[in-house]
Coordinates of C-alpha atoms and ligand atoms in Angstrom, one line a residue:
Chain A
M1 CA 131.7 150.6 148.0
S2 CA 134.8 149.3 146.2
R3 CA 133.2 145.8 146.2
L4 CA 130.3 147.2 144.4
F5 CA 132.5 148.7 141.8
I6 CA 134.3 145.4 141.4
A7 CA 131.0 143.6 141.0
I8 CA 129.8 146.1 138.4
G9 CA 133.1 146.0 136.6
A10 CA 133.1 142.2 136.5
A11 CA 129.6 142.2 135.0
V12 CA 130.6 144.7 132.4
I13 CA 133.7 142.7 131.5
R14 CA 131.6 139.6 131.2
M15 CA 129.1 141.3 129.0
I16 CA 131.8 142.7 126.7
T17 CA 133.5 139.3 126.5
Y18 CA 130.2 137.7 125.6
L19 CA 129.5 140.2 122.9
G20 CA 133.0 139.8 121.6
E21 CA 132.6 136.0 121.4
L22 CA 129.3 136.5 119.5
V23 CA 131.1 138.8 117.0
V24 CA 133.9 136.4 116.6
L25 CA 131.5 133.6 115.9
A26 CA 129.6 135.7 113.4
G27 CA 132.9 136.7 111.7
E28 CA 134.1 133.0 111.5
T29 CA 130.7 132.0 110.1
F30 CA 130.7 134.6 107.3
A31 CA 134.3 133.8 106.5
S32 CA 133.3 130.2 106.3
I33 CA 130.4 130.9 104.0
V34 CA 132.6 132.7 101.6
L35 CA 135.8 130.5 101.8
Q36 CA 134.7 127.0 102.7
K37 CA 132.5 124.6 100.9
I38 CA 128.9 124.8 102.0
R39 CA 127.1 121.6 103.1
W40 CA 123.8 121.9 101.2
R41 CA 122.4 118.7 102.5
L42 CA 122.7 119.9 106.1
F43 CA 121.3 123.2 105.0
M44 CA 118.2 121.5 103.6
N45 CA 117.7 119.5 106.8
Q46 CA 117.8 122.8 108.7
I47 CA 115.3 124.4 106.3
V48 CA 112.9 121.5 107.0
E49 CA 113.6 121.8 110.8
I50 CA 113.3 125.6 111.0
G51 CA 111.1 126.6 108.1
L52 CA 108.7 123.7 107.6
R53 CA 108.2 122.5 111.2
S54 CA 107.5 126.1 112.4
Q55 CA 104.5 126.5 110.2
L56 CA 101.8 125.7 112.7
V57 CA 103.3 127.8 115.4
V58 CA 103.7 130.8 113.1
V59 CA 100.2 130.5 111.6
I60 CA 98.5 130.3 115.0
T61 CA 100.6 133.2 116.3
G62 CA 99.7 135.3 113.2
A63 CA 96.1 134.4 113.2
F64 CA 95.2 135.1 116.8
T65 CA 97.4 138.2 117.0
G66 CA 95.8 139.7 113.9
A67 CA 92.3 138.7 115.2
V68 CA 92.7 140.2 118.7
F69 CA 94.5 143.3 117.5
A70 CA 91.7 144.0 115.0
A71 CA 89.0 143.4 117.6
Q72 CA 90.7 145.8 120.2
T73 CA 91.3 148.5 117.5
F74 CA 87.7 148.2 116.4
F75 CA 86.4 148.6 119.9
Q76 CA 88.3 151.9 120.3
F77 CA 87.9 153.2 116.7
N78 CA 84.2 152.4 116.3
K79 CA 83.4 154.9 119.1
L80 CA 84.8 157.6 116.8
G81 CA 83.0 156.1 113.8
M82 CA 86.3 155.1 112.3
G83 CA 85.7 151.3 112.0
S84 CA 87.0 151.1 108.5
A85 CA 90.4 152.4 109.6
V86 CA 91.0 149.2 111.5
G87 CA 92.5 147.5 108.4
A88 CA 95.2 150.2 108.0
V89 CA 96.2 150.0 111.7
V90 CA 96.3 146.3 111.8
S91 CA 98.3 145.9 108.6
V92 CA 100.9 148.5 109.4
S93 CA 101.5 147.4 113.0
I94 CA 101.6 143.7 112.1
M95 CA 104.1 144.4 109.3
R96 CA 106.3 146.8 111.3
E97 CA 106.2 145.3 114.8
L98 CA 104.0 142.4 115.7
G99 CA 104.7 140.1 112.9
P100 CA 108.5 140.2 113.1
V101 CA 108.7 140.3 116.9
L102 CA 106.2 137.6 117.7
T103 CA 107.5 135.3 115.0
A104 CA 111.0 135.9 116.3
L105 CA 110.0 135.1 119.8
M106 CA 108.2 131.9 118.7
V107 CA 111.1 130.8 116.6
T108 CA 113.4 131.5 119.5
G109 CA 111.4 129.2 121.7
R110 CA 111.1 126.4 119.1
V111 CA 114.3 126.6 117.1
G112 CA 116.7 128.5 119.2
A113 CA 116.2 126.2 122.1
S114 CA 116.6 123.0 120.1
M115 CA 119.8 124.4 118.4
S116 CA 121.5 125.1 121.7
A117 CA 120.4 121.9 123.2
E118 CA 121.5 119.9 120.2
I119 CA 124.9 121.6 119.9
G120 CA 125.3 121.6 123.6
T121 CA 124.7 117.8 123.8
M122 CA 127.2 117.3 121.0
K123 CA 129.7 119.3 123.0
V124 CA 129.4 117.5 126.2
T125 CA 129.4 114.0 124.6
E126 CA 132.7 114.8 122.8
Q127 CA 130.9 114.8 119.4
I128 CA 132.3 118.2 118.6
D129 CA 135.8 117.1 119.5
A130 CA 135.2 114.1 117.2
L131 CA 134.2 116.5 114.4
R132 CA 137.4 118.5 115.0
A133 CA 139.5 115.3 115.2
L134 CA 138.1 114.3 111.8
A135 CA 139.3 117.6 110.4
V136 CA 135.8 119.2 110.2
H137 CA 135.5 122.7 111.6
P138 CA 132.4 122.9 113.9
T139 CA 131.5 126.3 112.5
D140 CA 131.4 124.9 108.9
Y141 CA 129.4 121.9 109.9
L142 CA 127.1 123.1 112.6
V143 CA 126.8 126.9 112.5
V144 CA 126.8 127.7 108.8
P145 CA 123.9 125.5 107.7
R146 CA 121.8 126.9 110.6
V147 CA 122.7 130.5 109.8
L148 CA 121.8 130.1 106.1
A149 CA 118.6 128.3 106.8
M150 CA 117.6 130.9 109.3
M151 CA 118.4 133.7 106.9
I152 CA 116.1 132.2 104.3
S153 CA 113.4 130.9 106.6
M154 CA 112.8 133.8 108.9
P155 CA 111.7 136.4 106.3
L156 CA 109.4 133.8 104.8
L157 CA 108.0 132.9 108.2
V158 CA 107.5 136.6 109.1
A159 CA 105.8 137.2 105.7
E160 CA 103.5 134.2 106.4
C161 CA 102.7 135.5 109.9
I162 CA 101.9 139.0 108.5
G163 CA 99.7 137.5 105.7
V164 CA 97.8 135.3 108.1
G165 CA 97.5 138.2 110.6
I166 CA 96.0 140.5 108.1
A167 CA 93.6 137.9 106.8
A168 CA 92.5 137.2 110.4
G169 CA 92.1 140.9 111.0
Y170 CA 89.9 141.2 107.9
F171 CA 87.8 138.2 109.0
V172 CA 87.2 139.5 112.5
S173 CA 86.5 143.1 111.4
V174 CA 84.4 142.4 108.3
G175 CA 83.1 139.0 109.1
L176 CA 82.3 139.3 112.8
L177 CA 82.2 143.0 113.6
E178 CA 80.5 144.1 110.4
V179 CA 82.9 146.7 109.2
N180 CA 82.4 147.7 105.5
G181 CA 84.7 145.4 103.6
P182 CA 85.7 147.5 100.5
Y183 CA 86.3 150.5 102.7
Y184 CA 88.4 148.4 105.1
V185 CA 90.6 147.1 102.2
A186 CA 90.8 150.5 100.5
N187 CA 92.0 152.1 103.8
M188 CA 94.5 149.3 104.4
V189 CA 96.0 149.6 100.9
R190 CA 96.1 153.4 101.1
W191 CA 98.1 153.4 104.4
T192 CA 100.3 150.5 103.8
G193 CA 103.3 150.6 101.5
M194 CA 106.3 148.8 100.3
R195 CA 108.3 150.5 103.1
D196 CA 106.3 148.6 105.7
I197 CA 106.9 145.3 104.0
I198 CA 110.7 146.1 103.6
M199 CA 110.8 147.1 107.3
G200 CA 109.2 143.9 108.5
L201 CA 111.4 141.7 106.4
S202 CA 114.6 143.6 107.3
K203 CA 113.7 143.0 110.9
A204 CA 113.1 139.4 110.2
A205 CA 116.6 139.0 108.8
C206 CA 118.2 140.8 111.8
F207 CA 116.3 138.7 114.3
A208 CA 117.3 135.6 112.4
L209 CA 121.0 136.4 112.9
L210 CA 120.5 137.3 116.6
I211 CA 118.6 134.1 117.3
V212 CA 120.9 131.8 115.4
F213 CA 124.2 133.2 116.7
I214 CA 123.1 133.4 120.3
S215 CA 121.7 129.9 120.3
C216 CA 124.7 128.3 118.5
H217 CA 127.1 130.2 120.8
K218 CA 125.4 129.0 123.9
G219 CA 125.5 125.4 122.6
L220 CA 129.1 125.5 121.6
T221 CA 130.1 126.9 125.1
S222 CA 127.8 124.7 127.1
R223 CA 129.2 123.3 130.3
E224 CA 129.5 119.6 131.1
G225 CA 126.6 117.4 132.0
A226 CA 122.9 117.5 131.7
V227 CA 122.7 120.6 133.9
G228 CA 125.1 122.4 131.7
V229 CA 123.1 121.7 128.5
G230 CA 119.9 122.7 130.3
Q231 CA 121.4 125.9 131.5
A232 CA 122.8 126.7 128.0
T233 CA 119.3 126.1 126.5
T234 CA 117.6 128.4 129.0
E235 CA 120.2 131.1 128.6
A236 CA 120.0 130.9 124.8
V237 CA 116.2 131.4 124.9
V238 CA 116.3 134.2 127.4
N239 CA 119.2 136.0 125.8
A240 CA 117.8 135.7 122.3
S241 CA 114.3 136.8 123.3
L242 CA 115.7 139.9 125.2
A243 CA 118.0 140.6 122.3
V244 CA 115.1 140.5 119.9
L245 CA 113.0 142.9 122.0
I246 CA 115.9 145.4 122.6
F247 CA 117.1 145.3 119.0
N248 CA 113.6 145.8 117.8
F249 CA 113.4 149.2 119.5
F250 CA 116.6 150.4 117.9
L251 CA 115.7 148.9 114.5
T252 CA 112.4 150.7 114.6
M253 CA 114.1 154.0 115.4
M254 CA 116.7 153.5 112.7
L255 CA 114.5 152.1 110.0
N256 CA 111.9 154.7 110.6
I257 CA 114.4 157.3 109.4
I258 CA 114.8 155.3 106.1
F259 CA 111.2 154.2 105.7
P260 CA 109.0 156.7 107.6
A261 CA 105.6 155.4 108.7
G262 CA 102.4 156.8 107.5
Y263 CA 100.8 158.1 104.4
Q264 CA 102.9 160.2 102.1
Chain B
M1 CA 152.5 84.7 121.8
S2 CA 155.3 82.6 123.1
A3 CA 158.2 84.6 121.7
L4 CA 159.0 88.0 123.3
P5 CA 156.7 90.4 121.5
N6 CA 159.4 92.9 120.5
E7 CA 161.3 90.2 118.6
T8 CA 158.6 89.7 116.1
K9 CA 157.9 93.2 114.8
G10 CA 159.2 96.7 114.3
T11 CA 161.1 97.4 111.1
P12 CA 164.7 98.1 111.8
G13 CA 165.8 101.5 110.6
A14 CA 162.3 102.9 110.8
A15 CA 163.3 104.5 114.2
A16 CA 165.2 107.2 112.4
A17 CA 162.6 109.9 111.9
P18 CA 160.2 110.6 114.8
M19 CA 156.6 110.8 113.7
I20 CA 155.6 112.4 117.0
S21 CA 157.8 114.1 119.6
V22 CA 156.6 115.8 122.7
R23 CA 158.8 118.1 124.8
G24 CA 158.0 119.4 128.2
L25 CA 154.2 119.3 127.8
T26 CA 152.4 120.8 130.8
K27 CA 148.8 121.3 131.3
A28 CA 146.7 122.4 134.3
I29 CA 142.9 122.4 134.3
G30 CA 141.8 124.7 137.1
P31 CA 143.9 124.0 140.1
Q32 CA 144.8 120.5 139.0
E33 CA 148.2 120.0 137.3
I34 CA 147.5 117.1 135.0
L35 CA 150.6 117.0 132.8
R36 CA 153.9 118.3 134.4
G37 CA 156.4 118.0 131.6
V38 CA 155.8 115.0 129.4
D39 CA 158.5 114.1 126.9
L40 CA 158.0 111.3 124.4
D41 CA 159.0 110.2 121.0
V42 CA 157.3 107.8 118.6
A43 CA 159.3 106.7 115.6
K44 CA 157.5 106.3 112.2
G45 CA 155.8 102.9 112.0
E46 CA 156.3 102.2 115.7
T47 CA 153.6 101.3 118.2
L48 CA 153.9 103.0 121.6
V49 CA 151.8 101.9 124.4
I50 CA 151.0 104.3 127.2
I51 CA 150.0 102.9 130.5
G52 CA 149.3 104.6 133.8
R53 CA 146.9 105.0 136.6
S54 CA 143.3 105.9 135.9
G55 CA 142.9 109.7 136.0
G56 CA 146.6 110.1 135.3
G57 CA 146.1 112.2 132.2
K58 CA 146.5 109.7 129.4
S59 CA 143.4 110.8 127.6
V60 CA 144.3 114.5 128.1
L61 CA 147.7 113.7 126.6
L62 CA 146.2 112.1 123.5
K63 CA 143.9 115.1 123.0
H64 CA 146.9 117.4 123.0
L65 CA 148.5 115.4 120.2
V66 CA 145.8 116.3 117.7
G67 CA 145.3 119.9 119.0
L68 CA 142.0 119.3 120.7
M69 CA 143.5 120.8 123.8
Q70 CA 146.1 123.5 124.1
P71 CA 148.9 123.0 126.6
D72 CA 150.2 125.6 129.0
A73 CA 153.8 125.0 127.9
G74 CA 155.8 122.6 125.8
E75 CA 156.1 121.5 122.2
I76 CA 154.4 118.9 120.1
W77 CA 156.1 118.0 116.8
I78 CA 154.3 115.9 114.2
E79 CA 156.4 115.0 111.2
G80 CA 158.7 117.9 111.9
E81 CA 155.9 120.5 112.4
N82 CA 155.2 122.1 115.8
I83 CA 151.5 122.1 116.2
I84 CA 151.2 124.4 119.2
G85 CA 149.3 127.5 118.4
L86 CA 148.2 126.4 114.9
S87 CA 144.8 127.7 114.0
E88 CA 141.9 125.3 113.8
R89 CA 142.0 125.3 110.0
K90 CA 145.8 124.6 109.9
L91 CA 145.3 121.7 112.4
A92 CA 142.9 120.1 109.9
A93 CA 145.9 119.0 107.8
I94 CA 147.5 117.4 110.8
R95 CA 144.3 115.7 111.8
R96 CA 144.0 114.1 108.4
K97 CA 147.3 112.4 109.1
V98 CA 146.6 111.6 112.7
G99 CA 143.4 109.8 113.6
I100 CA 142.1 109.4 117.1
L101 CA 139.8 106.9 118.8
F102 CA 138.1 108.5 121.7
Q103 CA 137.7 106.6 125.0
G104 CA 133.9 106.7 124.8
G105 CA 133.8 106.2 121.0
A106 CA 132.3 109.7 120.5
L107 CA 129.9 108.6 117.8
F108 CA 127.6 111.1 116.2
D109 CA 124.3 110.0 117.8
S110 CA 122.1 111.4 115.1
M111 CA 123.7 109.1 112.5
T112 CA 123.5 105.4 111.9
V113 CA 126.5 103.1 112.2
E114 CA 127.0 103.2 108.5
E115 CA 126.8 107.0 108.3
N116 CA 129.3 107.3 111.2
I117 CA 131.8 105.1 109.6
A118 CA 131.3 106.7 106.2
F119 CA 131.6 110.2 107.6
P120 CA 135.3 110.7 107.0
L121 CA 134.9 109.4 103.4
R122 CA 132.0 111.8 102.6
E123 CA 133.9 114.7 104.2
A124 CA 136.9 113.8 102.0
G125 CA 134.6 114.3 99.0
E126 CA 133.8 110.7 98.1
R127 CA 130.3 110.7 96.5
D128 CA 130.0 107.3 94.9
P129 CA 127.6 105.3 97.1
R130 CA 128.9 102.0 95.9
V131 CA 132.5 102.9 96.9
I132 CA 131.3 104.1 100.3
R133 CA 129.2 101.0 100.8
Q134 CA 132.0 98.7 99.9
K135 CA 134.5 100.4 102.2
V136 CA 132.0 100.5 105.1
D137 CA 131.2 96.8 104.6
E138 CA 134.9 96.1 104.7
M139 CA 135.4 98.0 107.9
L140 CA 132.3 96.3 109.5
E141 CA 133.8 93.0 108.7
V142 CA 137.1 94.0 110.3
I143 CA 135.4 95.1 113.5
E144 CA 133.1 92.1 113.4
L145 CA 129.9 94.0 113.2
E146 CA 128.7 92.7 109.8
G147 CA 125.2 93.8 108.9
Q148 CA 124.7 96.4 111.6
H149 CA 124.6 99.3 109.2
D150 CA 121.4 100.8 110.3
K151 CA 121.6 100.6 114.0
M152 CA 121.7 103.9 115.9
P153 CA 124.6 104.5 118.4
V154 CA 122.1 104.6 121.3
N155 CA 121.2 101.0 120.6
L156 CA 124.8 99.8 120.6
S157 CA 126.7 98.3 123.6
G158 CA 129.7 100.1 124.9
G159 CA 132.1 97.7 123.2
M160 CA 130.2 98.0 119.9
K161 CA 130.4 101.8 120.0
K162 CA 134.1 101.6 120.6
R163 CA 134.6 99.4 117.6
V164 CA 132.5 101.7 115.4
G165 CA 134.6 104.6 116.6
L166 CA 137.6 102.6 115.7
A167 CA 136.4 101.9 112.2
R168 CA 135.6 105.6 111.8
S169 CA 139.0 106.7 112.8
I170 CA 140.9 104.3 110.5
I171 CA 138.7 104.2 107.4
R172 CA 140.7 106.9 105.7
R173 CA 144.0 105.1 106.6
P174 CA 145.7 107.9 108.5
S175 CA 149.4 107.5 108.8
C176 CA 149.2 107.6 112.6
V177 CA 146.4 106.5 114.9
L178 CA 145.9 107.3 118.6
Y179 CA 143.8 104.7 120.4
D180 CA 142.3 105.6 123.7
E181 CA 141.7 102.2 125.3
P182 CA 140.7 100.3 122.2
T183 CA 140.0 97.1 124.0
A184 CA 138.4 98.3 127.3
G185 CA 135.0 96.7 127.7
L186 CA 135.5 94.2 124.9
D187 CA 135.4 90.5 125.4
P188 CA 138.7 88.6 125.2
V189 CA 138.1 87.3 121.7
V190 CA 137.2 90.7 120.2
S191 CA 140.0 92.3 122.1
D192 CA 142.4 89.9 120.5
S193 CA 141.1 90.7 117.1
I194 CA 141.5 94.4 117.7
N195 CA 145.1 93.8 118.8
H196 CA 145.7 91.9 115.6
L197 CA 144.1 94.7 113.7
I198 CA 146.4 97.3 115.2
R199 CA 149.4 95.1 114.4
R200 CA 148.2 94.4 110.9
L201 CA 147.8 98.2 110.2
Q202 CA 151.4 98.6 111.5
K203 CA 152.8 95.8 109.4
R204 CA 150.9 96.4 106.2
F205 CA 150.5 100.1 106.1
H206 CA 153.3 101.2 108.4
V207 CA 150.8 103.0 110.6
T208 CA 152.3 104.7 113.6
S209 CA 150.3 104.1 116.7
I210 CA 149.9 105.3 120.2
V211 CA 147.8 103.0 122.3
V212 CA 146.5 103.9 125.8
T213 CA 145.5 100.8 127.5
H214 CA 145.0 99.2 130.9
D215 CA 145.0 95.7 129.4
M216 CA 148.6 94.5 129.9
K217 CA 148.1 91.4 127.8
S218 CA 147.3 93.5 124.8
A219 CA 150.1 96.0 125.7
F220 CA 152.7 93.3 125.6
H221 CA 151.2 92.0 122.4
I222 CA 151.3 95.1 120.4
A223 CA 154.0 97.4 121.9
D224 CA 157.3 98.2 120.5
H225 CA 157.8 100.5 123.4
I226 CA 155.9 101.1 126.6
D227 CA 155.7 104.4 128.5
Y228 CA 154.4 104.6 132.0
L229 CA 152.8 107.9 132.7
H230 CA 153.0 108.8 136.4
E231 CA 152.2 112.0 138.2
G232 CA 152.2 114.0 134.9
R233 CA 155.5 112.7 133.6
I234 CA 156.8 109.7 131.7
Y235 CA 158.2 107.7 134.6
F236 CA 159.4 104.7 132.5
H237 CA 160.2 104.3 128.8
G238 CA 161.4 100.9 127.4
T239 CA 160.4 97.7 125.7
S240 CA 158.0 95.2 127.0
A241 CA 160.8 93.0 128.1
E242 CA 162.5 95.9 129.9
L243 CA 159.3 96.7 131.7
Q244 CA 158.8 93.2 132.8
R245 CA 162.3 92.9 134.1
S246 CA 162.2 96.2 135.9
P247 CA 162.6 95.8 139.6
D248 CA 160.9 99.2 140.3
P249 CA 158.2 98.5 142.9
L250 CA 155.9 101.1 141.4
L251 CA 155.9 99.4 138.0
Q252 CA 155.6 95.9 139.6
D253 CA 152.6 97.0 141.6
F254 CA 151.0 98.3 138.4
L255 CA 151.7 95.2 136.4
L256 CA 150.5 92.9 139.2
G257 CA 147.5 95.1 139.9
R258 CA 148.4 95.4 143.5
S259 CA 147.4 98.3 145.7
E260 CA 149.4 99.2 148.8
A261 CA 146.8 97.6 151.0
S262 CA 147.4 94.1 149.5
A263 CA 151.1 94.0 148.6
P264 CA 153.2 91.6 150.7
P265 CA 156.7 93.1 150.6
E266 CA 158.7 90.0 149.7
E267 CA 157.0 89.5 146.4
R268 CA 157.9 92.9 145.2
T269 CA 161.5 92.0 144.7
N270 CA 160.8 89.0 142.5
P271 CA 160.7 90.1 138.9
E272 CA 160.0 86.5 137.6
A273 CA 156.7 86.5 139.4
V274 CA 155.8 89.8 137.7
V275 CA 156.6 88.5 134.2
A276 CA 154.8 85.2 134.8
S277 CA 151.7 86.7 136.0
A278 CA 151.5 89.5 133.5
R279 CA 151.7 86.9 130.7
A280 CA 149.2 84.6 132.3
Ligands
ATP301 N1 137.7 118.8 130.6 C1 138.2 118.6 131.8 N2 138.0 119.5 132.8 C2 138.5 119.3 134.0 N3 139.2 118.3 134.3 C3 139.5 117.3 133.4 C4 139.0 117.4 132.1 N4 139.5 116.4 131.4 C5 140.2 115.7 132.2 N5 140.2 116.2 133.5 C6 141.0 115.7 134.6 O1 142.2 115.3 134.2 C7 142.7 114.2 134.8 C8 143.1 113.2 133.8 O2 142.0 112.7 133.1 P1 142.2 111.7 131.9 O3 140.9 111.5 131.3 O4 143.3 112.1 131.0 O5 142.7 110.4 132.7 P2 143.1 109.0 132.1 O6 144.5 108.8 132.4 O7 142.7 108.9 130.7 O8 142.2 108.0 133.0 P3 141.5 106.7 132.5 O9 142.5 105.6 132.5 O10 140.5 106.4 133.6 O11 140.8 107.0 131.2 C9 141.5 113.7 135.7 O12 141.8 114.0 137.0 C10 140.3 114.5 135.2 O13 139.5 114.8 136.2
MG302 MG1 141.3 108.0 129.7

């Protein structure tokens, strides 16, 4: 029995330590953004890496999610003769939930994994020690450009995912399933508001921070050897994905108080 | 190389102010006690060579001197400032004074040779590409890698990596340089030119150096003093000549490269043999 308590206690302590380390890293990063010189060239490289190179993934994710969601909604709604309401459902749910969450998960897999692998490899090959020995703080050099690039890229990627998703929904409903186009659009515009866009983009910014800090932290604390880096990468992807899903629920509950869903 | 090495160098009077002093440095990693109370002093402008068995903690000791590792106990004074417990940002000032060459070179593998060597300059705010190019060319000439600007570190041999790392650590002319086996894995000719480089930096720019090496020929060539690190402590401190004359069997075995299995006991008491073979 006491062994059980010890095991649970140890896990809780590990969890708290981990969260503490993430908070410290975030604090260091924001202090560095304010107080240290920002390396814009590295920032631009990261924008290319994160923003530009994620295009295909995000477009495909948005398109097929929007398409399948529109089709499923249509199959249900059409029985009730509400086919033209599909547009409103698709746009609101893609803006509020599907767009931010799915984009975040795809970016975690693509960008988060490569961040932790890259930083982890630098750690185990003494390159981070070399940076420190050359009087360069690893946070300034490695974390800050990635955080800034994520903060800029994620909202844009989410917006792109949402736009493509809505367009695909329109194409499937109106083009393939023969919903009345003008009604579809009118309903969509009527039930969708600024609040939904703000909600989606706020989520995007929060997820950006979760992904980038979890991935950089895993890289910076990677253990020795190829196995250590592999483990760090896996853990970064798993932790960031779970964090996105869990945070998403609380963000939905919180933001729904500020920006209630539905027609007002 | 015919004269005793310590007769030909070392400015008298420079020994007054220690550049680096270490007191009672201890460090354990996990269950293994690596350093057990290291004391050492390096005067300004002096070259100290640290020798010792492989795995004895020489690289760990060097990393402590620039704050890359934190000791369990002890003090490290660099130009009168105790660096233990300094924050990473405060250590940056120390690290601009004290350069370190890593045992494996530790090159940035996403950058070319030129970018690696120019890194400290760019970080120091140098923007003019011509100035950077000229200084990099100068360094490449010194390390005898002319025209290799655009190679990536993965495409370099071990010895080339080491030399690029060396160029990177001295391009900003730090007042003190820590070399972790600068000549390991280099051919004798390049080794000799690296040894001359270390001495030239000392003579011309009064650079203080600590050199970890297994290469006794280069140790005798460059050292003002030699420390033998053994079981986590400085077991011997003295000049090259004192080391060569020392009758201590432990030191003789090290100089002669003799393991317990091969040492015939009568040879151990003959210091002349030690000196002769170490110079050979
Ligand atoms: N990061 C680390 N984690 C655990 N143990 C370490 C670490 N770094 C060094 N050690 C251990 O410390 C001891 C000393 O290592 P160090 O690299 O300083 O030896 P060395 O004297 O430089 O050897 P060599 O001459 O072969 O380079 C070794 O036993 C090594 O296993
Ligand atoms: Mg070593």
